GROMACS .gro file of C-alpha atoms in nm:
model
  186
    1GLU     CA    1  -1.155   1.601  -4.926
    2THR     CA    2  -1.088   1.789  -5.248
    3VAL     CA    3  -1.244   2.122  -5.337
    4THR     CA    4  -1.207   2.345  -5.639
    5LEU     CA    5  -1.163   2.715  -5.585
    6SER     CA    6  -1.365   2.912  -5.836
    7PHE     CA    7  -1.478   3.268  -5.824
    8SER     CA    8  -1.796   3.220  -6.025
    9ARG     CA    9  -2.031   3.312  -5.742
   10ALA     CA   10  -1.812   3.535  -5.529
   11PRO     CA   11  -1.613   3.822  -5.675
   12PRO     CA   12  -1.233   3.801  -5.637
   13SER     CA   13  -1.237   4.069  -5.369
   14LYS     CA   14  -1.421   3.830  -5.136
   15ASN     CA   15  -1.128   3.586  -5.122
   16CYS     CA   16  -0.814   3.779  -5.053
   17PHE     CA   17  -0.453   3.695  -4.984
   18LEU     CA   18  -0.329   3.838  -4.653
   19ALA     CA   19   0.026   3.724  -4.575
   20LEU     CA   20   0.291   3.454  -4.594
   21GLU     CA   21   0.401   3.271  -4.281
   22TYR     CA   22   0.653   2.994  -4.223
   23CYS     CA   23   0.493   2.649  -4.217
   24LYS     CA   24   0.665   2.565  -3.888
   25HIS     CA   25   0.439   2.823  -3.717
   26LEU     CA   26   0.118   2.639  -3.813
   27LYS     CA   27   0.080   2.478  -3.469
   28GLU     CA   28   0.108   2.820  -3.304
   29VAL     CA   29  -0.158   2.960  -3.536
   30THR     CA   30  -0.406   2.672  -3.506
   31GLY     CA   31  -0.335   2.587  -3.144
   32THR     CA   32  -0.345   2.214  -3.216
   33GLU     CA   33  -0.129   1.956  -3.384
   34THR     CA   34  -0.418   1.791  -3.565
   35VAL     CA   35  -0.604   1.990  -3.825
   36ILE     CA   36  -0.884   1.917  -4.068
   37SER     CA   37  -0.790   2.023  -4.417
   38ARG     CA   38  -0.897   2.004  -4.778
   39VAL     CA   39  -0.670   1.984  -5.079
   40THR     CA   40  -0.755   2.256  -5.327
   41PHE     CA   41  -0.697   2.312  -5.695
   42LEU     CA   42  -0.780   2.627  -5.889
   43ASN     CA   43  -1.057   2.625  -6.147
   44SER     CA   44  -0.914   2.795  -6.457
   45LEU     CA   45  -1.244   2.826  -6.644
   46TYR     CA   46  -1.325   3.170  -6.503
   47PHE     CA   47  -0.991   3.353  -6.507
   48ALA     CA   48  -0.734   3.335  -6.785
   49GLY     CA   49  -0.388   3.261  -6.649
   50SER     CA   50  -0.510   3.147  -6.309
   51THR     CA   51  -0.344   2.806  -6.350
   52THR     CA   52  -0.010   2.974  -6.412
   53LEU     CA   53  -0.058   3.194  -6.106
   54PHE     CA   54  -0.163   2.895  -5.896
   55ASN     CA   55   0.140   2.688  -6.002
   56ALA     CA   56   0.378   2.980  -5.945
   57LEU     CA   57   0.236   3.039  -5.596
   58LEU     CA   58   0.258   2.668  -5.517
   59MET     CA   59   0.619   2.639  -5.636
   60LYS     CA   60   0.734   2.950  -5.446
   61CYS     CA   61   0.556   2.843  -5.126
   62LEU     CA   62   0.718   2.498  -5.148
   63GLU     CA   63   1.058   2.650  -5.223
   64ARG     CA   64   1.046   2.896  -4.932
   65GLU     CA   65   0.856   2.660  -4.696
   66VAL     CA   66   0.584   2.914  -4.628
   67MET     CA   67   0.206   2.900  -4.612
   68ALA     CA   68  -0.037   3.166  -4.729
   69LEU     CA   69  -0.280   3.319  -4.479
   70CYS     CA   70  -0.603   3.419  -4.651
   71ARG     CA   71  -0.958   3.535  -4.589
   72TYR     CA   72  -1.199   3.281  -4.737
   73THR     CA   73  -1.569   3.314  -4.816
   74ALA     CA   74  -1.713   2.978  -4.917
   75ARG     CA   75  -2.032   3.111  -5.079
   76ARG     CA   76  -2.257   3.412  -5.075
   77ASN     CA   77  -2.425   3.507  -4.747
   78THR     CA   78  -2.170   3.321  -4.536
   79PRO     CA   79  -1.929   3.498  -4.304
   80PRO     CA   80  -1.565   3.497  -4.408
   81CYS     CA   81  -1.313   3.289  -4.218
   82PHE     CA   82  -0.938   3.286  -4.208
   83VAL     CA   83  -0.756   2.995  -4.366
   84ALA     CA   84  -0.400   2.882  -4.411
   85LEU     CA   85  -0.304   2.749  -4.753
   86VAL     CA   86  -0.033   2.493  -4.680
   87PRO     CA   87   0.146   2.373  -4.995
   88GLN     CA   88   0.158   2.004  -5.079
   89GLU     CA   89   0.412   1.865  -5.322
   90GLU     CA   90   0.315   1.599  -5.573
   91GLU     CA   91   0.399   1.248  -5.452
   92VAL     CA   92   0.461   0.960  -5.692
   93ASP     CA   93   0.557   0.600  -5.622
   94GLU     CA   94   0.824   0.384  -5.787
   95GLN     CA   95   0.606   0.324  -6.096
   96LYS     CA   96   0.550   0.700  -6.136
   97VAL     CA   97   0.186   0.668  -6.026
   98GLN     CA   98   0.059   0.976  -5.849
   99ILE     CA   99  -0.014   0.914  -5.481
  100ALA     CA  100  -0.087   1.272  -5.376
  101PRO     CA  101  -0.157   1.558  -5.618
  102PRO     CA  102   0.013   1.896  -5.595
  103GLY     CA  103  -0.201   2.164  -5.438
  104PHE     CA  104  -0.278   2.347  -5.118
  105HIS     CA  105  -0.432   2.219  -4.797
  106VAL     CA  106  -0.700   2.467  -4.689
  107ILE     CA  107  -0.680   2.469  -4.308
  108PHE     CA  108  -0.951   2.666  -4.134
  109LEU     CA  109  -0.799   2.875  -3.857
  110PRO     CA  110  -0.973   2.921  -3.522
  111TYR     CA  111  -1.082   3.256  -3.386
  112ALA     CA  112  -0.917   3.386  -3.068
  113ASP     CA  113  -1.208   3.280  -2.847
  114ASP     CA  114  -1.191   2.925  -2.988
  115LYS     CA  115  -0.842   2.875  -2.849
  116ARG     CA  116  -0.824   2.803  -2.477
  117ASN     CA  117  -0.616   2.604  -2.236
  118ILE     CA  118  -0.796   2.349  -2.024
  119ASP     CA  119  -0.613   2.249  -1.711
  120PHE     CA  120  -0.670   1.892  -1.603
  121THR     CA  121  -0.509   1.924  -1.263
  122ALA     CA  122  -0.761   1.726  -1.060
  123LYS     CA  123  -0.723   1.356  -1.131
  124VAL     CA  124  -1.001   1.139  -1.001
  125PRO     CA  125  -0.873   0.785  -0.954
  126ALA     CA  126  -1.118   0.499  -0.977
  127SER     CA  127  -1.182   0.309  -0.658
  128ARG     CA  128  -1.107  -0.063  -0.635
  129GLU     CA  129  -1.481  -0.135  -0.631
  130GLN     CA  130  -1.534   0.062  -0.956
  131VAL     CA  131  -1.247  -0.121  -1.126
  132ASP     CA  132  -1.388  -0.459  -1.020
  133LYS     CA  133  -1.737  -0.366  -1.146
  134MET     CA  134  -1.597  -0.260  -1.485
  135LYS     CA  135  -1.402  -0.585  -1.514
  136GLU     CA  136  -1.723  -0.772  -1.440
  137ILE     CA  137  -1.912  -0.578  -1.710
  138ILE     CA  138  -1.640  -0.641  -1.967
  139GLN     CA  139  -1.636  -1.013  -1.887
  140LYS     CA  140  -2.013  -1.028  -1.945
  141LEU     CA  141  -1.971  -0.860  -2.285
  142ARG     CA  142  -1.710  -1.108  -2.403
  143PHE     CA  143  -1.800  -1.427  -2.586
  144LYS     CA  144  -1.631  -1.665  -2.825
  145TYR     CA  145  -1.712  -1.548  -3.177
  146ARG     CA  146  -1.724  -1.807  -3.450
  147THR     CA  147  -1.811  -1.702  -3.801
  148ASP     CA  148  -1.988  -2.029  -3.872
  149SER     CA  149  -2.228  -1.968  -3.583
  150PHE     CA  150  -2.422  -1.715  -3.791
  151GLU     CA  151  -2.546  -1.776  -4.143
  152ASN     CA  152  -2.543  -1.495  -4.395
  153PRO     CA  153  -2.915  -1.437  -4.464
  154VAL     CA  154  -2.851  -1.288  -4.810
  155LEU     CA  155  -2.648  -1.590  -4.918
  156GLN     CA  156  -2.905  -1.829  -4.770
  157GLN     CA  157  -3.184  -1.655  -4.964
  158HIS     CA  158  -2.973  -1.668  -5.281
  159PHE     CA  159  -2.916  -2.043  -5.237
  160ARG     CA  160  -3.290  -2.098  -5.180
  161ASN     CA  161  -3.372  -1.900  -5.494
  162LEU     CA  162  -3.128  -2.114  -5.695
  163GLU     CA  163  -3.278  -2.429  -5.547
  164ALA     CA  164  -3.631  -2.314  -5.635
  165LEU     CA  165  -3.521  -2.229  -5.989
  166ALA     CA  166  -3.351  -2.567  -6.035
  167LEU     CA  167  -3.649  -2.763  -5.898
  168ASP     CA  168  -3.912  -2.549  -6.078
  169MET     CA  169  -4.069  -2.444  -5.750
  170MET     CA  170  -4.306  -2.148  -5.757
  171GLU     CA  171  -4.180  -1.955  -5.456
  172PRO     CA  172  -3.878  -2.035  -5.239
  173GLU     CA  173  -3.885  -2.034  -4.863
  174GLN     CA  174  -3.776  -1.711  -4.698
  175ALA     CA  175  -3.447  -1.737  -4.513
  176GLU     CA  176  -3.467  -1.636  -4.149
  177ASP     CA  177  -3.223  -1.363  -4.048
  178LEU     CA  178  -3.080  -1.467  -3.712
  179THR     CA  179  -2.842  -1.169  -3.702
  180SER     CA  180  -3.107  -0.898  -3.680
  181GLU     CA  181  -3.291  -0.813  -3.363
  182ASN     CA  182  -3.646  -0.927  -3.309
  183TYR     CA  183  -3.860  -0.621  -3.256
  184TRP     CA  184  -4.193  -0.803  -3.247
  185TRP     CA  185  -4.167  -0.874  -2.874
  186VAL     CA  186  -4.079  -0.516  -2.773
   0.00000   0.00000   0.00000
């Protein structure tokens, strides 16, 4: 997901830079290996020289392998949250086509009470009877699927419309959709 940072609605004091931290410490900060992020670019329409600042910050963060820790307010009347701006270098393929743009990943950091360790010490093994019942259920759900067993109702209707047009028929027959459920009997 790509977002554009602009300060048109929130004054610059609402989004502030806090610190630089080495990128290798991201797992310690987030508490997980998988994170949801957005790639961000700076909107230079509101501040003169912001593109130069953005590029300089990106280059220095990439060079030093650090991420920026910031306070981020998405819009007015929303509480601020802490984010990590992790730099991303531009990626191009052999034909010099851009695969990934340069920018920062905005990674939303959890609060202290969001991080917790869950101990899964008690393992509950399935009994032989439960395993057999699940095998039975799975066998009932399996069937041989053949694509020619089901007609595409949209294509069938299209063919009937062409046939009606070619034969100067007033109204073609409606194709029956055998793939949808019949709700009339419920």
